[in-house]
PDB file of C-alpha atoms in Angstrom:
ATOM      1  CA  UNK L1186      39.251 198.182  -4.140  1.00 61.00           C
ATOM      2  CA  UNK L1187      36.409 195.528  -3.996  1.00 77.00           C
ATOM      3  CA  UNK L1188      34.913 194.565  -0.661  1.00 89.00           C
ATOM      4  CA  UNK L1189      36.934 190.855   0.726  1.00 91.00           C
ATOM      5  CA  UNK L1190      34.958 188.346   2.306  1.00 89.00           C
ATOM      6  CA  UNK L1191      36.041 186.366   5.505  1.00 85.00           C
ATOM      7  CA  UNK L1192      35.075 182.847   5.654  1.00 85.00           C
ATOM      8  CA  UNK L1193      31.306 182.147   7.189  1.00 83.00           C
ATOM      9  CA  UNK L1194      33.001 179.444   9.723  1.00 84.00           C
ATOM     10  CA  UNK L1195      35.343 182.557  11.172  1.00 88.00           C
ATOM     11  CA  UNK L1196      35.132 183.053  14.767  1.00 94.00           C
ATOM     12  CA  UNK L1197      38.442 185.382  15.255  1.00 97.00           C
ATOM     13  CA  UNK L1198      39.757 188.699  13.894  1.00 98.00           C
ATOM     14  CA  UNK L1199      43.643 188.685  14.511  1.00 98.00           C
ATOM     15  CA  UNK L1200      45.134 192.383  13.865  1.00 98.00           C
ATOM     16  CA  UNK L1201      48.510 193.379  13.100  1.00 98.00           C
ATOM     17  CA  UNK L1202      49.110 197.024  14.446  1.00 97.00           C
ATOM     18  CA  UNK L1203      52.067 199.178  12.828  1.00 95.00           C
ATOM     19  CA  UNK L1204      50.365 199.816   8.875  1.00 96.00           C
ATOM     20  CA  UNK L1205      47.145 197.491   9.985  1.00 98.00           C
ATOM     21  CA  UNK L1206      45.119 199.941  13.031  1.00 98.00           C
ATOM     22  CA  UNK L1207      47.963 202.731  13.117  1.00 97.00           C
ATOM     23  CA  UNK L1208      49.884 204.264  10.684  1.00 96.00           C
ATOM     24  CA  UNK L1209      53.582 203.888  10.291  1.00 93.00           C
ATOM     25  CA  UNK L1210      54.387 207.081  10.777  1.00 93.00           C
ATOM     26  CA  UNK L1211      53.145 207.272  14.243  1.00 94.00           C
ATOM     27  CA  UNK L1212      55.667 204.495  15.338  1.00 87.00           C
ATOM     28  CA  UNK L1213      58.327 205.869  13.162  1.00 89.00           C
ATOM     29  CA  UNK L1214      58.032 209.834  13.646  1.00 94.00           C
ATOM     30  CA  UNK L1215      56.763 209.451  17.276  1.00 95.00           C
ATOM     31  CA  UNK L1216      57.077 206.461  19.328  1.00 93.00           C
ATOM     32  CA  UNK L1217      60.837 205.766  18.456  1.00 93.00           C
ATOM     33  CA  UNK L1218      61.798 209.496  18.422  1.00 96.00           C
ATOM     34  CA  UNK L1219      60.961 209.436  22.224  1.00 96.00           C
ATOM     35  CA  UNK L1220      62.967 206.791  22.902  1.00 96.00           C
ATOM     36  CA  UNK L1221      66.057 208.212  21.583  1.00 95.00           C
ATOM     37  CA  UNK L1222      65.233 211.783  23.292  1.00 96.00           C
ATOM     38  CA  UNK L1223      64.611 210.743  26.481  1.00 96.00           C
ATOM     39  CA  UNK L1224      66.532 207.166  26.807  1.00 96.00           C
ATOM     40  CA  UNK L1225      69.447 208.104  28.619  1.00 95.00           C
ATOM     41  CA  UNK L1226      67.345 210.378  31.624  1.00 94.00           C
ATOM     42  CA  UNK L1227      65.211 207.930  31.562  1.00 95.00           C
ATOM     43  CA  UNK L1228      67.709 205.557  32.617  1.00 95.00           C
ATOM     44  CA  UNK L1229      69.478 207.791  35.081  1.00 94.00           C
ATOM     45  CA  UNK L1230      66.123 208.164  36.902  1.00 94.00           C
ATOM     46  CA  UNK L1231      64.645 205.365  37.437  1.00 94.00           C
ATOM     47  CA  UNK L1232      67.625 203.307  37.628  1.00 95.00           C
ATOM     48  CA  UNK L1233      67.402 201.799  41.053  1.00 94.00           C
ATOM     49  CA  UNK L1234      63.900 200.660  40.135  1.00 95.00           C
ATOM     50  CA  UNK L1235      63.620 196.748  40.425  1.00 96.00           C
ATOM     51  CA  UNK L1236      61.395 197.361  36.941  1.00 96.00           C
ATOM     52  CA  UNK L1237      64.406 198.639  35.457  1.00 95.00           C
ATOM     53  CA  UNK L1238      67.028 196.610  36.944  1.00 94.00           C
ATOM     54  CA  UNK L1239      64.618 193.974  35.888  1.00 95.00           C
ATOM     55  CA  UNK L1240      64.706 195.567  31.676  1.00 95.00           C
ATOM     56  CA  UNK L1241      68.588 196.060  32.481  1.00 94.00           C
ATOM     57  CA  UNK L1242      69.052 192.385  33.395  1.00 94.00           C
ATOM     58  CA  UNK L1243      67.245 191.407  30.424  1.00 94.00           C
ATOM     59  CA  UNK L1244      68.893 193.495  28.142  1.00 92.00           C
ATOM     60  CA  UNK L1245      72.200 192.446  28.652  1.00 90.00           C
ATOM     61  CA  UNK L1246      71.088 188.730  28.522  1.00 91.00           C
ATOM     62  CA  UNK L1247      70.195 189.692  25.079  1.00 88.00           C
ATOM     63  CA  UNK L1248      73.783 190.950  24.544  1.00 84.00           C
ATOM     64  CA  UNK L1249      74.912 187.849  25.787  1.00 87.00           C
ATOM     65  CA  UNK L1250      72.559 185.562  23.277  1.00 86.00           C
ATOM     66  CA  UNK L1251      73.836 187.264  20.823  1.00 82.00           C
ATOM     67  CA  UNK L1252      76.977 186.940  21.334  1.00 82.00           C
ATOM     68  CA  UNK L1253      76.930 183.201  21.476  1.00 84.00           C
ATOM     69  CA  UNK L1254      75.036 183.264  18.035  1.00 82.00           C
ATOM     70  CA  UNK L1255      78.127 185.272  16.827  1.00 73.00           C
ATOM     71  CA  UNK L1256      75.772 188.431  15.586  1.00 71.00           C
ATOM     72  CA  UNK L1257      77.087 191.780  15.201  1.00 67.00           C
ATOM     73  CA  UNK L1258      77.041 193.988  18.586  1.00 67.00           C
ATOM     74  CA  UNK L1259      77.750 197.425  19.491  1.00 65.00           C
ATOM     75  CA  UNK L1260      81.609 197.931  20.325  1.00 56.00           C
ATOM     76  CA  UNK L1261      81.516 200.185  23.678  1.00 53.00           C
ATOM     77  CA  UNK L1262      83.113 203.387  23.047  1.00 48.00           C
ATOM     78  CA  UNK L1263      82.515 205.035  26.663  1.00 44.00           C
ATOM     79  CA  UNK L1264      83.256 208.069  27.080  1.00 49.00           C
ATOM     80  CA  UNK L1265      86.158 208.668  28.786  1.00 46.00           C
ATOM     81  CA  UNK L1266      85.122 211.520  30.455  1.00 52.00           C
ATOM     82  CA  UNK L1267      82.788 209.362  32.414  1.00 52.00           C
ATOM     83  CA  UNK L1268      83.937 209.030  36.020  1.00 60.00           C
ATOM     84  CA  UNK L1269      80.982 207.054  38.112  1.00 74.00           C
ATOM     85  CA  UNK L1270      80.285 202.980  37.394  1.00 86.00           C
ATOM     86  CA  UNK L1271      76.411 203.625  36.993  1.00 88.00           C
ATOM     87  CA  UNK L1272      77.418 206.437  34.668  1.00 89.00           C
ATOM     88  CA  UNK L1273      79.209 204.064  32.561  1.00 89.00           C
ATOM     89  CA  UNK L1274      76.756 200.933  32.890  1.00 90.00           C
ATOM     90  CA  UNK L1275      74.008 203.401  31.948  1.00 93.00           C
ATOM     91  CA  UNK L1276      75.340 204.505  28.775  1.00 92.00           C
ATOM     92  CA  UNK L1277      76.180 200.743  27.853  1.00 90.00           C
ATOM     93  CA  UNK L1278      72.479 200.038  28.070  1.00 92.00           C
ATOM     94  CA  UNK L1279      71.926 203.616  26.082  1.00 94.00           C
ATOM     95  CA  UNK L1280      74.105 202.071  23.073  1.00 92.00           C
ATOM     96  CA  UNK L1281      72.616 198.624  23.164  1.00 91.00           C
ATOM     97  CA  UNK L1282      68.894 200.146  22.828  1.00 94.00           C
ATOM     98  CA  UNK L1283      70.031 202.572  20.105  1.00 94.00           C
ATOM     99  CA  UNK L1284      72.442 199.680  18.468  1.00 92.00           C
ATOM    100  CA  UNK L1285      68.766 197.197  18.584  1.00 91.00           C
ATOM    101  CA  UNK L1286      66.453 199.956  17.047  1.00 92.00           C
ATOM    102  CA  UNK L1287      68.631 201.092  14.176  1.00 92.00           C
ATOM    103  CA  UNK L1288      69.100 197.255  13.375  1.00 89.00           C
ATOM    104  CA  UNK L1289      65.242 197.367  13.401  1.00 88.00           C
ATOM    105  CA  UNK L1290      65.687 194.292  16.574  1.00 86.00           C
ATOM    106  CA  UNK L1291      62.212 192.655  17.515  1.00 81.00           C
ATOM    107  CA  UNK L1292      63.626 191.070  21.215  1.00 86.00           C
ATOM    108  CA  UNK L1293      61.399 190.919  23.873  1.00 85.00           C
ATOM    109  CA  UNK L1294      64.219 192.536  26.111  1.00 91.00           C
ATOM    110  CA  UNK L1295      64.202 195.515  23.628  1.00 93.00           C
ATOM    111  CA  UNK L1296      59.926 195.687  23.202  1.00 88.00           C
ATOM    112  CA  UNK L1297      59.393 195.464  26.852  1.00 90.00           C
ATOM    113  CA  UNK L1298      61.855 198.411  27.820  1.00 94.00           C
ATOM    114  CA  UNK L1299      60.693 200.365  25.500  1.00 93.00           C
ATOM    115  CA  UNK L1300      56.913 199.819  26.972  1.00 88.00           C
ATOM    116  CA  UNK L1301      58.202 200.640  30.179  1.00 92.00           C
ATOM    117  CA  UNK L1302      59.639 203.981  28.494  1.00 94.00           C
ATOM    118  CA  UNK L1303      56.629 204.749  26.632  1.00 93.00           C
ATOM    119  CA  UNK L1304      54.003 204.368  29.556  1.00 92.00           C
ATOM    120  CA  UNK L1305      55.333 206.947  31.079  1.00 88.00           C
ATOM    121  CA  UNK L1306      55.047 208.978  28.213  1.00 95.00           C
ATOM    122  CA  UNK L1307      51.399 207.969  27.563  1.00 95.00           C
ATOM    123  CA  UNK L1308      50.299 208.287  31.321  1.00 92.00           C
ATOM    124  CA  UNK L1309      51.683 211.818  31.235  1.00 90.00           C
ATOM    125  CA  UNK L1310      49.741 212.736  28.558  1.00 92.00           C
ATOM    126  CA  UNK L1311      52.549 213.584  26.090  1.00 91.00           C
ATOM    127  CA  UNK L1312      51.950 210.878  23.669  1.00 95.00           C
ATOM    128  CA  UNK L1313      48.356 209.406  22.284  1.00 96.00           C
ATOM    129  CA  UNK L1314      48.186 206.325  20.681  1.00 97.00           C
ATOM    130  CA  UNK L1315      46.685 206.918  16.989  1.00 97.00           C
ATOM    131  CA  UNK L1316      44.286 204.644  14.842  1.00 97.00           C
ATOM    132  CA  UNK L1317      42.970 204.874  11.245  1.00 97.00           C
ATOM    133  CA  UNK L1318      39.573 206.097  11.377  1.00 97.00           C
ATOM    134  CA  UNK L1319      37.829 202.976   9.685  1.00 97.00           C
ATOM    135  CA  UNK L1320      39.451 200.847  13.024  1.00 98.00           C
ATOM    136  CA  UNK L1321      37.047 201.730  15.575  1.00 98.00           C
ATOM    137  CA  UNK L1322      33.517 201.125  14.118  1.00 97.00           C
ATOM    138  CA  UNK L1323      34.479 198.239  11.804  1.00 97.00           C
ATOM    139  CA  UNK L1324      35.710 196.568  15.390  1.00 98.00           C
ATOM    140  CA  UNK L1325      32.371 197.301  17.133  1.00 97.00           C
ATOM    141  CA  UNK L1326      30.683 196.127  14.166  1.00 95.00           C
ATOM    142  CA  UNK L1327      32.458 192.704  13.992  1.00 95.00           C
ATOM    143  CA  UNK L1328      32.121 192.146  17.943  1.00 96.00           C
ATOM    144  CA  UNK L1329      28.463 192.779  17.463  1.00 95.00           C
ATOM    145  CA  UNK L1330      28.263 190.084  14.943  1.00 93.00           C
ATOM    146  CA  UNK L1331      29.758 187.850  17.290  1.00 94.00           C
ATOM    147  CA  UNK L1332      33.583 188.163  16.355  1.00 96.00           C
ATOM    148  CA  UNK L1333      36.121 187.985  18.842  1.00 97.00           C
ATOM    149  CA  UNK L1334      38.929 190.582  18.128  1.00 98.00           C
ATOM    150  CA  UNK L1335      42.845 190.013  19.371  1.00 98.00           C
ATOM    151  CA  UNK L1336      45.944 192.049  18.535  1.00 98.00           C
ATOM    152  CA  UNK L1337      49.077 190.260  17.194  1.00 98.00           C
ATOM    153  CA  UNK L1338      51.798 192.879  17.313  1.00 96.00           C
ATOM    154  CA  UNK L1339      56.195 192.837  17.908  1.00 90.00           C
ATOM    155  CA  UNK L1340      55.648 195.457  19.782  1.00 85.00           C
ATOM    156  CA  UNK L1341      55.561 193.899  23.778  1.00 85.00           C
ATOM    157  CA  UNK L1342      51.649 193.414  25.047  1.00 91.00           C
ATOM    158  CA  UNK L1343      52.056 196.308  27.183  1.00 88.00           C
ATOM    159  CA  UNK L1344      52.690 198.777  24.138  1.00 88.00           C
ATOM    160  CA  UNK L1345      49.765 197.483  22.649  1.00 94.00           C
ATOM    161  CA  UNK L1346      47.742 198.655  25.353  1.00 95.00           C
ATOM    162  CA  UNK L1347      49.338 201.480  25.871  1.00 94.00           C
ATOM    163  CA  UNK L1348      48.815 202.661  22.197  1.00 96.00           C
ATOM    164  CA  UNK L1349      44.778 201.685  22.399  1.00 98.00           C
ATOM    165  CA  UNK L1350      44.148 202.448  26.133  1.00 97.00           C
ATOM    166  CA  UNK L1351      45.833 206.243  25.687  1.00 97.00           C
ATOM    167  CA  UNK L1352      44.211 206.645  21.805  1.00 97.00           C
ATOM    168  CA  UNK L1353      43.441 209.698  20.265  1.00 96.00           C
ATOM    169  CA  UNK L1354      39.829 208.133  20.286  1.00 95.00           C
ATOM    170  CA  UNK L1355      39.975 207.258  24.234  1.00 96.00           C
ATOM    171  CA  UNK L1356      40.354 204.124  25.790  1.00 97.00           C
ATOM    172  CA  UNK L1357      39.896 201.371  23.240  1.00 98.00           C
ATOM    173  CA  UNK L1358      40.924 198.532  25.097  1.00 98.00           C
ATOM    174  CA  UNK L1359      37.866 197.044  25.836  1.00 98.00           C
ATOM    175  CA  UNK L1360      37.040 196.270  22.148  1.00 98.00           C
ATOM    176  CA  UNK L1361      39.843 193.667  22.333  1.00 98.00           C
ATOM    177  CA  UNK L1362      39.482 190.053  23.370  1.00 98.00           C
ATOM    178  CA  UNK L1363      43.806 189.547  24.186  1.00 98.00           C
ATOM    179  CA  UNK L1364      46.920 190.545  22.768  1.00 98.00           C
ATOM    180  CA  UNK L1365      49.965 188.806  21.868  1.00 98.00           C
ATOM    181  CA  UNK L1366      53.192 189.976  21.084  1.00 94.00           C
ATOM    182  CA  UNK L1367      56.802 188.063  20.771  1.00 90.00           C
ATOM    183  CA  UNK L1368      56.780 186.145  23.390  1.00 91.00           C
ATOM    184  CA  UNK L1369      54.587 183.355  21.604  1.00 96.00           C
ATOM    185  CA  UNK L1370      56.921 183.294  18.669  1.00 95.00           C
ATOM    186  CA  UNK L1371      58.057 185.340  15.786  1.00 94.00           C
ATOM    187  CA  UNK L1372      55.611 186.857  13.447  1.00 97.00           C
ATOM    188  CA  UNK L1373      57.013 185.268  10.292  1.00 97.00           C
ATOM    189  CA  UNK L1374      57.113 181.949  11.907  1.00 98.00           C
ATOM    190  CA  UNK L1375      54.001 179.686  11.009  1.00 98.00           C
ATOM    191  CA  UNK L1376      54.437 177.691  14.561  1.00 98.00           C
ATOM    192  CA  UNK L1377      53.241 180.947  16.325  1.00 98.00           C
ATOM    193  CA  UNK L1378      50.318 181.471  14.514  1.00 98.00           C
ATOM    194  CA  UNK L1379      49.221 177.886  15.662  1.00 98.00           C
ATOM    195  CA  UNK L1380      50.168 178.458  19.244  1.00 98.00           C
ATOM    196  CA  UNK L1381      47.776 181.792  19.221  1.00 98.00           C
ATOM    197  CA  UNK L1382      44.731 179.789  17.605  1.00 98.00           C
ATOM    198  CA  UNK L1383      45.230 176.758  20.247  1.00 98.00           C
ATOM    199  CA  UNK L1384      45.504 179.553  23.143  1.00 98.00           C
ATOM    200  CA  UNK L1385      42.358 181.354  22.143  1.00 97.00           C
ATOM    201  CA  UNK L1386      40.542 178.237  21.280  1.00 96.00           C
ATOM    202  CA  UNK L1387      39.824 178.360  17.508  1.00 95.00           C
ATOM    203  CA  UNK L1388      40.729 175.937  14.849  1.00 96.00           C
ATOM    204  CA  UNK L1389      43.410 177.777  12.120  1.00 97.00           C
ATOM    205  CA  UNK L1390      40.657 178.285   9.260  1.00 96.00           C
ATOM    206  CA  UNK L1391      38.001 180.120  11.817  1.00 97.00           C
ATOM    207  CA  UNK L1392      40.932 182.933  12.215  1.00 97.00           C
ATOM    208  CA  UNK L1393      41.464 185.781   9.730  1.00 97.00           C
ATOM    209  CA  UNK L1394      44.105 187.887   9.992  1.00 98.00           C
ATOM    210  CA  UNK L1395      44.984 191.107   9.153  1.00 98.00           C
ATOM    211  CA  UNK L1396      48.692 192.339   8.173  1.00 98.00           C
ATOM    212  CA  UNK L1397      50.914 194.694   5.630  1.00 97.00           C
ATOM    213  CA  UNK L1398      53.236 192.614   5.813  1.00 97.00           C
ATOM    214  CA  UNK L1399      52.958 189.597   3.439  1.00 97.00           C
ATOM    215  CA  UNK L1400      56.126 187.758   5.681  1.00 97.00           C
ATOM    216  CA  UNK L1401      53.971 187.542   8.310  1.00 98.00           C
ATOM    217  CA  UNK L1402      51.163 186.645   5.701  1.00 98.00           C
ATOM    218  CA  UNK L1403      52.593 184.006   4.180  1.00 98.00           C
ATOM    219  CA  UNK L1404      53.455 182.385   7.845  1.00 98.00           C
ATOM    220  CA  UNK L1405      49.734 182.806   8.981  1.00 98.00           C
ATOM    221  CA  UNK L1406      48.711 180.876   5.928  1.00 98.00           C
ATOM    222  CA  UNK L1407      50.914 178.148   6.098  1.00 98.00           C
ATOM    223  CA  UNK L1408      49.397 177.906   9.430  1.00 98.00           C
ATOM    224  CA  UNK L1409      46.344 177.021   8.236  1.00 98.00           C
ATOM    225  CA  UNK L1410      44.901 181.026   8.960  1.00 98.00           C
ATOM    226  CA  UNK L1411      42.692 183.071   6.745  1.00 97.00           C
ATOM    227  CA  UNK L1412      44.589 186.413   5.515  1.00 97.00           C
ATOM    228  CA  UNK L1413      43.832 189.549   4.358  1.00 97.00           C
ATOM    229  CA  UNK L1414      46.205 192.112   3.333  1.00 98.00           C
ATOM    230  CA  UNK L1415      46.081 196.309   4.568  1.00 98.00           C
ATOM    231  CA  UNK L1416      47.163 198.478   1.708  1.00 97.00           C
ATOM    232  CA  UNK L1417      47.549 201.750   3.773  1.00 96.00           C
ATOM    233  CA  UNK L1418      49.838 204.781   2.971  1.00 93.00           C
ATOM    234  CA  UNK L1419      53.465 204.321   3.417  1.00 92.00           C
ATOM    235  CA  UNK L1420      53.206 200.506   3.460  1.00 95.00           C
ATOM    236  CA  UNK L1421      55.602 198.882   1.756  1.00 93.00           C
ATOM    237  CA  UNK L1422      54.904 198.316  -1.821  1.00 95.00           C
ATOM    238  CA  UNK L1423      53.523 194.732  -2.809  1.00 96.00           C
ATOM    239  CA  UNK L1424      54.773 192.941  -5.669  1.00 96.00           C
ATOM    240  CA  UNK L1425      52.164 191.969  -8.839  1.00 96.00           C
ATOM    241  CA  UNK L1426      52.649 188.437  -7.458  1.00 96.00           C
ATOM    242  CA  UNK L1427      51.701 189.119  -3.946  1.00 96.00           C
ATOM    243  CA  UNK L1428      48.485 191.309  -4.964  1.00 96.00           C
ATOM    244  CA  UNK L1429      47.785 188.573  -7.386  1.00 95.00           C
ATOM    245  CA  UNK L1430      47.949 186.237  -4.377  1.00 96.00           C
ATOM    246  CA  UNK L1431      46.244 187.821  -1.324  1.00 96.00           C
ATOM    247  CA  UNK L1432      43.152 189.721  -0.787  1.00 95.00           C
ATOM    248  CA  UNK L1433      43.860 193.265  -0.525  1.00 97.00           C
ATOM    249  CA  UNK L1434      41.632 195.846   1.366  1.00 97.00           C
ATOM    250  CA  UNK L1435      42.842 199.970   2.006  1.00 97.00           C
ATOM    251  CA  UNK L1436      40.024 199.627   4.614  1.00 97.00           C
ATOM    252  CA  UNK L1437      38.372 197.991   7.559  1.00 97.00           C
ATOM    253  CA  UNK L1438      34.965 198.645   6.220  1.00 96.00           C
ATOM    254  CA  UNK L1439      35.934 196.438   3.367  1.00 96.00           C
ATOM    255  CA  UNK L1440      35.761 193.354   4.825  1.00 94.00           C
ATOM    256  CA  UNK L1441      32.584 191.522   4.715  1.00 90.00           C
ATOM    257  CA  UNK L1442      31.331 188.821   6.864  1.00 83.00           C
ATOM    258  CA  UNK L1443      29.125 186.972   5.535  1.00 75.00           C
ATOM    259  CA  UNK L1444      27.345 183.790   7.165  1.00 64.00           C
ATOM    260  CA  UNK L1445      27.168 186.173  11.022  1.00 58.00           C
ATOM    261  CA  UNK L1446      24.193 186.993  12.792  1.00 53.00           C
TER     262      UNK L1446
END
């Protein structure tokens, strides 16, 4: 695959994580595994926490959003054999989470428990956050040019920084400029890629950013944002229309900047 120039008047890398820095597999095989293993004891022991009151409260204000929008919800089928009230609230929260993954949910309620989860999985050592190997020295290279660099992920902030502060490669997290997740709007929705440009001060065109997944593509460009598009192993397949449409790179050290000091 050719080499993809950004625009000379770019000022602003924004990256997509899952299939952009980090393969797929390391979210799907990893990450969300640990949830499931260790959701319910997770629960049970940090309950009384005011952080996990506060992802409990949350949670079940989803539940109650989605109610009112009439979309599907788990039916509670406690088990009977449960006896205490924290017993039973605790494995109403276990169902929602599980119910919100397996429909593949991107709420903030559901990203930022899962953070919580996965901090303490990181901090313990038992999970490292992985990144292709082109990531790291195509990143120094563009901040030495005089790029800034953010991450754009539906994952919450605090996974982000988890996954680049506890990398396989050490503590990453000073190559980035921000992060933004969710809470600034959906990643298919072109309004969001406008509020990121105004917040880190860049006009639309001086932004490129880098995705698999031409949804969130096509939003960035109606935005007014440069895109490029990550072909990386167990991506999903792109049409003939869509690699007609976008330029495609398989690597970091693809992209070219031309016009940077």
């Amino acid at each position: 695959m050719a080499t993809v120039s950004i625009p000379a008047c770019s000022s602003a890398l924004l990256l997509d994580i899952e299939g952009t820095t980090t393969p797929i597999t390391f979210v799907k095989d990893i990450l969300f595994p640990y949830i499931k293993e260790h959701l319910e004891d997770y629960l049970s022991t940090h309950w009384e926490e005011d952080e996990c009151k506060q992802d409990v409260h949350l949670l079940k204000k989803q539940i109650e959003e989605d109610m009112k929008q009439n979309r599907a919800c788990p039916v509670h089928t406690v088990d009977q054999t449960v006896h205490t009230d924290e017993e039973k609230a605790i494995r109403e929260v276990v169902e929602n989470v599980l119910w919100q993954m397996a429909a593949d949910r991107k709420s903030t309620a559901l990203k930022q428990f899962q953070g919580h989860m996965w901090r303490s999985a990181y901090a313990s050592g038992r999970i490292k956050g992985e990144v292709y190997q082109d990531v790291v020295p195509s990143i120094r290279t563009w901040r030495a040019r005089g790029l800034k660099v953010y991450i754009y992920s539906s994952g919450s902030v605090e996974a982000q920084k988890l996954l680049f502060g506890y990398s396989v490669e050490g503590d990453l997290l000073e190559l980035f400029d921000g992060h933004f997740d969710t809470s600034i709007g959906a990643k298919v929705d072109a309004k969001s890629y406008e509020r990121i440009a105004e917040r880190i001060g860049c006009q639309p065109e001086e932004i490129t950013f880098l995705t698999d997944v031409t949804r969130e593509a096509k939003a960035a460009e109606e935005a007014g944002i440069n895109v490029v598009v990550v072909v990386r192993p167990g991506n999903m397949e792109l049409t003939d229309e869509e690699r007609g449409h976008y330029n495609l790179i398989t690597s970091f050290s693809q992209l070219q900047l031309t016009g940077h000091a």
